[in-house]
Short mmCIF file of C-alpha atoms and ligand atoms in Angstrom, two decimals:
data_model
loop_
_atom_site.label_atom_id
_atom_site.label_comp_id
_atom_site.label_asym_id
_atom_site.label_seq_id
_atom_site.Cartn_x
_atom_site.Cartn_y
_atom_site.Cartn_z
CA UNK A 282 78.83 111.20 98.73
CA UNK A 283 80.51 113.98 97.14
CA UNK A 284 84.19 114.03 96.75
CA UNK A 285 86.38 116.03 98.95
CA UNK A 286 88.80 116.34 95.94
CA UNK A 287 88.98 119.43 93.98
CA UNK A 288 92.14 119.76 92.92
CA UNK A 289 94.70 117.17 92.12
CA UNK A 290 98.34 117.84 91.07
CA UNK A 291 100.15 115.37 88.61
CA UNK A 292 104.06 114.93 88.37
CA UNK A 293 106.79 112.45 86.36
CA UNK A 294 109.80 111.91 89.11
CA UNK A 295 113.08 109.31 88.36
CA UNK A 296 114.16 107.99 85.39
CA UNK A 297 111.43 109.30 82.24
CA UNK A 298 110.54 106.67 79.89
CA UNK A 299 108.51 106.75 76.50
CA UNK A 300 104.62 106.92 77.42
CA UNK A 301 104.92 108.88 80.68
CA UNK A 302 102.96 112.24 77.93
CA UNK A 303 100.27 109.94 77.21
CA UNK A 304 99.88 109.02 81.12
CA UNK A 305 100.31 113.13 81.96
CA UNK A 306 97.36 113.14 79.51
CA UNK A 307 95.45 110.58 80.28
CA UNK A 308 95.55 112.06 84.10
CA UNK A 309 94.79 115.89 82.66
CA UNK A 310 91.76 115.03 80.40
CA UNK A 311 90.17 112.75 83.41
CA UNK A 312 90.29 115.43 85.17
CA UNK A 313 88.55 117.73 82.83
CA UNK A 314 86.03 114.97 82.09
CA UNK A 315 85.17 114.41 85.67
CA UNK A 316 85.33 118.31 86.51
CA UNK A 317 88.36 118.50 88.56
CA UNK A 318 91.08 120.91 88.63
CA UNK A 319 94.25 119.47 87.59
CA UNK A 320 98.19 120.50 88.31
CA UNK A 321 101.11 119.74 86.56
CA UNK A 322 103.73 119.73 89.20
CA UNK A 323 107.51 120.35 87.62
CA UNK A 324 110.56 117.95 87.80
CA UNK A 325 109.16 115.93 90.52
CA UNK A 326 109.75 116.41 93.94
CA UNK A 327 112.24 118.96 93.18
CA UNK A 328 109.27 121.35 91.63
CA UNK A 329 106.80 120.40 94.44
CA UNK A 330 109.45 121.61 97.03
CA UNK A 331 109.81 124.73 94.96
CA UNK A 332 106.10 125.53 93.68
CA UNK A 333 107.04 124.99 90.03
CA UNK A 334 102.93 124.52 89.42
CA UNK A 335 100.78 125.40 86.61
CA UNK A 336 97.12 124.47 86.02
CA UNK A 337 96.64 121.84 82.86
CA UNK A 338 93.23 121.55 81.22
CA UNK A 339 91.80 118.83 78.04
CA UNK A 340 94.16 121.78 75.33
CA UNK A 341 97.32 121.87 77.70
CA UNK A 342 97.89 118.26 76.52
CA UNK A 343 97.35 118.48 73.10
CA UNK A 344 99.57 116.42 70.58
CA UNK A 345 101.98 115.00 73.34
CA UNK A 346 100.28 111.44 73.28
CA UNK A 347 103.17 110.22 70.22
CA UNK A 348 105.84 112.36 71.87
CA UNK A 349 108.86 110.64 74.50
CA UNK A 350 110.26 111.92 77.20
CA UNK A 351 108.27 113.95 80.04
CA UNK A 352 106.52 117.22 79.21
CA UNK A 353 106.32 118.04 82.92
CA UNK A 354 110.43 117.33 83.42
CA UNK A 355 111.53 115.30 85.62
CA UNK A 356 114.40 115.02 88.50
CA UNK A 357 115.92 112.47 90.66
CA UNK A 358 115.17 114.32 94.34
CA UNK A 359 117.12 113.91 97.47
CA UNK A 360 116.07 116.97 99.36
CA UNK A 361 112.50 115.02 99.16
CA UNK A 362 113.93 111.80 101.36
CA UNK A 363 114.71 114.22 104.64
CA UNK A 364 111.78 115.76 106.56
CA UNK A 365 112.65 119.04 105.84
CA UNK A 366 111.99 118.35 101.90
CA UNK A 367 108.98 116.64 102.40
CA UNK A 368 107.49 119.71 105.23
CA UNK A 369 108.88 122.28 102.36
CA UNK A 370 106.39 120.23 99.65
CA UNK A 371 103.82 119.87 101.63
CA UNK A 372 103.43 123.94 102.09
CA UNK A 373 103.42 124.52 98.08
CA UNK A 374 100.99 121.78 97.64
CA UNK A 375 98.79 123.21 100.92
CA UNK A 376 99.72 126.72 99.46
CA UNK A 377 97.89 125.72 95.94
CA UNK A 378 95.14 124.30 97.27
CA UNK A 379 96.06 120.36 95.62
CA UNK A 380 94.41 118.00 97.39
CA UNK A 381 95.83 114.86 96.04
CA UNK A 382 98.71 114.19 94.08
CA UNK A 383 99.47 111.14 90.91
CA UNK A 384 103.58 110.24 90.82
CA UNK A 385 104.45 108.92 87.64
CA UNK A 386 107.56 106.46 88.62
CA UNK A 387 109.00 104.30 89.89
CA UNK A 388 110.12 102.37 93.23
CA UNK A 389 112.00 105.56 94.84
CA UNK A 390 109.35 107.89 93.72
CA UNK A 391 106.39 105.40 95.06
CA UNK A 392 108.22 105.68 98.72
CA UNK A 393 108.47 109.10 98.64
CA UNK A 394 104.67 109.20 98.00
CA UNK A 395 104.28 106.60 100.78
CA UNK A 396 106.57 108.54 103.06
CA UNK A 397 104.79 111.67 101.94
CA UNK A 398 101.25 109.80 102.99
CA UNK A 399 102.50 108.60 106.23
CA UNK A 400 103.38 111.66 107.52
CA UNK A 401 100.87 114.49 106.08
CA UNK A 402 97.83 111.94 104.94
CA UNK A 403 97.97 113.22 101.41
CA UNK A 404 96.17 110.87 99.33
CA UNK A 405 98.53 109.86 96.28
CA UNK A 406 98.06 107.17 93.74
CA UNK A 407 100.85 105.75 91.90
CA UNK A 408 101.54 105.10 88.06
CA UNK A 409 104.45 102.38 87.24
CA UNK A 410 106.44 104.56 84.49
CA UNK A 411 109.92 102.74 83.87
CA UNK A 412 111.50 101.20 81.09
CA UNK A 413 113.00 98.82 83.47
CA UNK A 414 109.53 96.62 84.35
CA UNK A 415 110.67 96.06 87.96
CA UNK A 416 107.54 97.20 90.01
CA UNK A 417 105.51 94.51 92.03
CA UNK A 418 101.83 94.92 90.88
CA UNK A 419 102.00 95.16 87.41
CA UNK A 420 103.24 92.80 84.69
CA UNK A 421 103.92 96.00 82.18
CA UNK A 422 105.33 99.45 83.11
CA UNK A 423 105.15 101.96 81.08
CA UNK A 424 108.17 102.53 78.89
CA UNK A 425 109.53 98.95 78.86
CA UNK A 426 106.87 97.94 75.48
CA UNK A 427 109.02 101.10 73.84
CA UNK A 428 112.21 100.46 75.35
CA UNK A 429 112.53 96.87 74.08
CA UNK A 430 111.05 97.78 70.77
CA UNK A 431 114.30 100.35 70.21
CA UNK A 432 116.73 97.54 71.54
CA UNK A 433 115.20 94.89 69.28
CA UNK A 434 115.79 97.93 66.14
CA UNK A 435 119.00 98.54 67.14
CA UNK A 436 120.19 94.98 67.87
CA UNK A 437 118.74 94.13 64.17
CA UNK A 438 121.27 96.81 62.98
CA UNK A 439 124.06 95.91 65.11
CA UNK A 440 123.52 91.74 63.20
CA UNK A 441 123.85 93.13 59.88
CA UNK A 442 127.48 94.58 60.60
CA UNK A 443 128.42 91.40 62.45
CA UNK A 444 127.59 89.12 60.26
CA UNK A 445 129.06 91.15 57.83
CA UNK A 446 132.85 91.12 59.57
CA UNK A 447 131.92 87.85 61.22
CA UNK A 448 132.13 89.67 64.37
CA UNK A 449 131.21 88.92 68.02
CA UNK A 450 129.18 92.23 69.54
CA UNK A 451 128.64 92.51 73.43
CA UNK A 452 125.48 94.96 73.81
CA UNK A 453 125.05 96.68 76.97
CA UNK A 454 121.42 97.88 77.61
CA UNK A 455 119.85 98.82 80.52
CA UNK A 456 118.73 97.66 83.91
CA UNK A 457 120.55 97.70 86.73
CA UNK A 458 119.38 95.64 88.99
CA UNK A 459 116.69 93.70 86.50
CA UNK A 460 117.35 91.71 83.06
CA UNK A 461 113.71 92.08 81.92
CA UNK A 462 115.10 94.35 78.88
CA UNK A 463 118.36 92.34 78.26
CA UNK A 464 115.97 88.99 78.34
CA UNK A 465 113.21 89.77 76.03
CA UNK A 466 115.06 91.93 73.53
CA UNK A 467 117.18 89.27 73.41
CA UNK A 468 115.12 86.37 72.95
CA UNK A 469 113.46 89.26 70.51
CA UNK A 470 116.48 89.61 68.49
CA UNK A 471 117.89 86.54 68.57
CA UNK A 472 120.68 86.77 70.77
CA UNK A 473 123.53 84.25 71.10
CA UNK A 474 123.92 84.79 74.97
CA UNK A 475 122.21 87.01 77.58
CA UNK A 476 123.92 88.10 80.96
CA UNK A 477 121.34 89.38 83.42
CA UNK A 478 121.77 90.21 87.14
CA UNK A 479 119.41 87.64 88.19
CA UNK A 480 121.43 84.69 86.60
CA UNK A 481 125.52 84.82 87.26
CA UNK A 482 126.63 81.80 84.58
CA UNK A 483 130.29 82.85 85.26
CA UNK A 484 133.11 83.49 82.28
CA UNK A 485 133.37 79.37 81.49
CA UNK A 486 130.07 79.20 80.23
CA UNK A 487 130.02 81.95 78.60
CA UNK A 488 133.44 80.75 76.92
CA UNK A 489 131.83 77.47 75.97
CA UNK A 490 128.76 78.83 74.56
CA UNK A 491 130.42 80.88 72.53
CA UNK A 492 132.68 78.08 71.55
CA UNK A 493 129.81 75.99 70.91
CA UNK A 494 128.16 78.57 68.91
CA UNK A 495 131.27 79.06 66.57
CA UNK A 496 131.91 74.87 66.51
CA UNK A 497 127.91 74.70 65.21
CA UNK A 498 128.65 77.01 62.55
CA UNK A 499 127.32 80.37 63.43
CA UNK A 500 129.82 83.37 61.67
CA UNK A 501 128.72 86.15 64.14
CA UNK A 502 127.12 86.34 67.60
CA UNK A 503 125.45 89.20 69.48
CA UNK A 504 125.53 88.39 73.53
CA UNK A 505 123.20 90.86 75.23
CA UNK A 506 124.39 92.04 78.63
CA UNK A 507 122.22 93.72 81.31
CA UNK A 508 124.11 96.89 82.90
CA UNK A 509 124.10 95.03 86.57
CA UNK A 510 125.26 91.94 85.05
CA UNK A 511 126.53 89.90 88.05
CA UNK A 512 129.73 88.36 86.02
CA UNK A 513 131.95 90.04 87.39
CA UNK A 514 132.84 92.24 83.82
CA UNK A 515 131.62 95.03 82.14
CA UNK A 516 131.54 94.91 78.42
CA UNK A 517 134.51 96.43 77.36
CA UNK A 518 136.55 93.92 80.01
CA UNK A 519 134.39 90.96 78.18
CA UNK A 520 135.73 91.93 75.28
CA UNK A 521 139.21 91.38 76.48
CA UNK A 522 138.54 88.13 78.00
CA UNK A 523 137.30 86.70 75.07
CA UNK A 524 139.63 88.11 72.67
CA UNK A 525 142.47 86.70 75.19
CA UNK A 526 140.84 83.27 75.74
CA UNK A 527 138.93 82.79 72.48
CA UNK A 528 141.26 84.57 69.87
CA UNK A 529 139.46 82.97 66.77
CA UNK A 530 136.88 86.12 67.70
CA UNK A 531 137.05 89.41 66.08
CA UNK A 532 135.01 91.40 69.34
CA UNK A 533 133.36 94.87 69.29
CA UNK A 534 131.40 96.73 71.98
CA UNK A 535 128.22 98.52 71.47
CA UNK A 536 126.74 100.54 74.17
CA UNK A 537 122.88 101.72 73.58
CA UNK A 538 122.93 103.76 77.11
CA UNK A 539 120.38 106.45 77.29
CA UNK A 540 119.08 106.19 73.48
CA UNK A 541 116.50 103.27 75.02
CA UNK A 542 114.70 105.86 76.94
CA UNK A 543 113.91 108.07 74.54
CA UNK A 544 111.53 107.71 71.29
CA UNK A 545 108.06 107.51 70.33
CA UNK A 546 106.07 105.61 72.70
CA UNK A 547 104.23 102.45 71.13
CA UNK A 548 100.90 101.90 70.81
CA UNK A 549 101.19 99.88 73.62
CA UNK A 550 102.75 101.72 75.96
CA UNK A 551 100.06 104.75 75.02
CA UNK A 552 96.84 102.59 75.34
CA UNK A 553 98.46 101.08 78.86
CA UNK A 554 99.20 104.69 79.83
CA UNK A 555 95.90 105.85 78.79
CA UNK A 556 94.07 103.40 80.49
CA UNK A 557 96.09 103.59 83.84
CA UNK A 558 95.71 107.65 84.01
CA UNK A 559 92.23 107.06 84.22
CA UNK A 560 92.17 104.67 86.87
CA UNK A 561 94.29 106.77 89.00
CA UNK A 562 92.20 109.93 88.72
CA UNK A 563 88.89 107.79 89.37
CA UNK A 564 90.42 106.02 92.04
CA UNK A 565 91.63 108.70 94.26
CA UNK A 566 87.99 110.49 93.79
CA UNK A 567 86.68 107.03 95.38
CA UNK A 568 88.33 108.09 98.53
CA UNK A 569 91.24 105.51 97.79
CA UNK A 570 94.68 106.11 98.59
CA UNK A 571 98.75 104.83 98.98
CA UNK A 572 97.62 102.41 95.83
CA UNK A 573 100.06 101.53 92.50
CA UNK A 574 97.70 101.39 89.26
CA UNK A 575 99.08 98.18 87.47
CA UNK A 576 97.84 95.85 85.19
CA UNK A 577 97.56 91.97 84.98
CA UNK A 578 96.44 89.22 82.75
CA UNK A 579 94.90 92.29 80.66
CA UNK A 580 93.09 93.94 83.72
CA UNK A 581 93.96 96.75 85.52
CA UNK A 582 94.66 96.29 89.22
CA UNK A 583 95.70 98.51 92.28
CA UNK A 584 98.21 97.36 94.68
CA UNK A 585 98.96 99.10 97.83
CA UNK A 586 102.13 100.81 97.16
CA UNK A 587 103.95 99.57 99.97
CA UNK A 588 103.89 95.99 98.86
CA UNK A 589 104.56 97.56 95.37
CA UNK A 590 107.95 99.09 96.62
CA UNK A 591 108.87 95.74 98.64
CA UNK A 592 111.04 94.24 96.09
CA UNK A 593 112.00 94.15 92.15
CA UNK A 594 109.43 91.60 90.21
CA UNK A 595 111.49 88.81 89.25
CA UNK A 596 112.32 87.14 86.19
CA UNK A 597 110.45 84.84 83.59
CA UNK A 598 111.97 81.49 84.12
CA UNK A 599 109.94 79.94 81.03
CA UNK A 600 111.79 82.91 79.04
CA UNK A 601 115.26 82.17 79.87
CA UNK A 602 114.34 78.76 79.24
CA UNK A 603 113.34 79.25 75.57
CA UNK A 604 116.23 81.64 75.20
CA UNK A 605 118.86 78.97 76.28
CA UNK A 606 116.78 77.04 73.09
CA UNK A 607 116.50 79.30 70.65
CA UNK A 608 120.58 79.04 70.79
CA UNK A 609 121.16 76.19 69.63
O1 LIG B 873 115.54 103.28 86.08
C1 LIG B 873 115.62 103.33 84.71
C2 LIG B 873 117.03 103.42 84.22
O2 LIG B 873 116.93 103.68 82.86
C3 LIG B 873 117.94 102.23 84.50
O3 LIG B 873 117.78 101.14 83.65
C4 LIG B 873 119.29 102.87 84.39
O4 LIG B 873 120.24 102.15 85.12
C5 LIG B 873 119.07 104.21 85.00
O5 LIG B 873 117.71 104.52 84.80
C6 LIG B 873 119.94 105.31 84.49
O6 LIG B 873 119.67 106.47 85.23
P1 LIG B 873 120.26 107.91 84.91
O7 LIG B 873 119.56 108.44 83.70
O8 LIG B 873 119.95 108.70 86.12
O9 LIG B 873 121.71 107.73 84.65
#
């Protein structure tokens, strides 16, 4: 049976993060491979609202594979959560003749799409792109390969001044309400102590670990702290505790902020991009719809989005568990 789907559109919406080119790619040249128009759509749900469209072929995507960021721009859309928005969208799309849309994003821009669905019966097929690896349905998003890569790099940095000064570093890095960054850059880098938001071990442990650390002869410590660390602190006001309660510490704050969203994606994130743009495109032309592309023990896998959206994937127990030995 022949497709009803001539022309699909193709945005980036929420937070970018390295690898969401290589998707926008991967998306564009299925297209062109299978024989189907294809429309960037720009800065999210803001540009569908508008009509910011313009057609993509295979050339439109040249030499953005290696490149961060989002060529197509990309916005954080609240006019897109109220009826209104969503009506406004779905006359520019109607108006340009797409038929189907891919969001690159994550959990807010998968329930617009859902939202979207529910109420127009647009098919749309969803791509995880966040550095934060919190979407249900896949094990990797894309960005988080990159983003831990550039904390890991700048953590390795960060030791060579500490141990220099025998200095005590708190690191904030992202993730606000996951510590899937915090934990495995820090188990990559070696950290002395990682505060997540999944895992509140309160200002006494923390104060004996650090003890501990010092009493076992260690001369400088990074601790790693997730931005929606639970303790109760935020990194500058852990720096005070300690240097009140544990004065034999010399502290200093680093904060890597918006630095771990930016870069040149890795390999990894480009082949997992690559692969998942060209699940999406052949998906949607199989008449499927309302799915997340993800992937899982090495497979890719769709997952309907609403289950996708339900909650943040949780942490890896056996990780925190090797981190709490690799400090001794
Ligand atoms: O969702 C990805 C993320 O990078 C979070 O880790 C971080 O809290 C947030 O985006 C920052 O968002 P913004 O760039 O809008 O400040």
């Amino acid at each position: 049976m022949a497709s009803e789907i001539k022309k699909i559109g193709v945005f980036t919406s929420g937070g970018d993060s390295p690898g969401m080119n290589a998707a926008i790619r991967s998306v564009v040249r299925t297209c062109a491979y299978l024989g189907i128009e294809c429309v960037g759509i720009y800065r999210g749900y803001q540009g569908m609202m508008e009509g910011d469209f313009k057609t993509l072929d295979a050339r439109s995507v040249n030499n953005i594979i290696n490149k961060g960021g989002t060529i197509l721009k990309s916005a954080r859309c609240e006019e897109f959560r109220t009826k209104e928005g969503r009506k406004k969208a779905y006359d520019q799309l109607t108006k340009e003749g797409i038929d189907a849309f891919v969001v690159i994003g994550g959990n807010g821009s998968f329930t617009g799409a859902l939202l979207f669905n529910e109420e127009y019966k647009f098919p749309v097929m969803g791509i995880p792109g966040t550095i934060d690896n919190d979407i249900l349905g896949s094990s990797y998003t894309i960005g988080f390969d990159t983003a831990i890569n550039t904390v890991v790099d700048a953590i390795d940095k960060i030791r060579d001044t500490a141990s220099s000064h025998n200095r005590l570093f708190f690191v904030e890095v992202m993730g606000r309400d996951v510590g899937h960054i915090a934990l495995n850059a820090g188990v990559g880098a070696g950290a002395e102590e990682i505060l997540i938001p999944e895992q509140n071990l309160g200002l006494e442990r923390l104060l004996d670990s650090l003890k501990r650390s010092k009493a076992s002869g260690k001369s400088s410590s990074i601790v790693i702290v997730a931005e929606g660390d639970k303790i109760g602190k935020n990194v500058f006001e852990l720096k005070e505790y300690v240097e009140e309660h544990l004065p034999i510490y010399d502290v200093r704050v680093s904060v890597l902020g918006h630095m771990q969203r930016g870069g040149n994606p890795t390999c990894f994130d480009r082949v997992l991009a690559s692969r998942m743009g060209v699940k999406a495109v052949e998906s949607i032309l199989e008449g499927k719809s309302n799915l997340m592309v993800g992937i899982k023990d090495t497979k890719l896998v769709l997952t309907p989005l609403a289950e996708a959206i339900k909650a943040h994937t949780e942490i890896d127990e056996e990780l925190i568990r090797v981190s709490d030995i690799m400090t001794t």
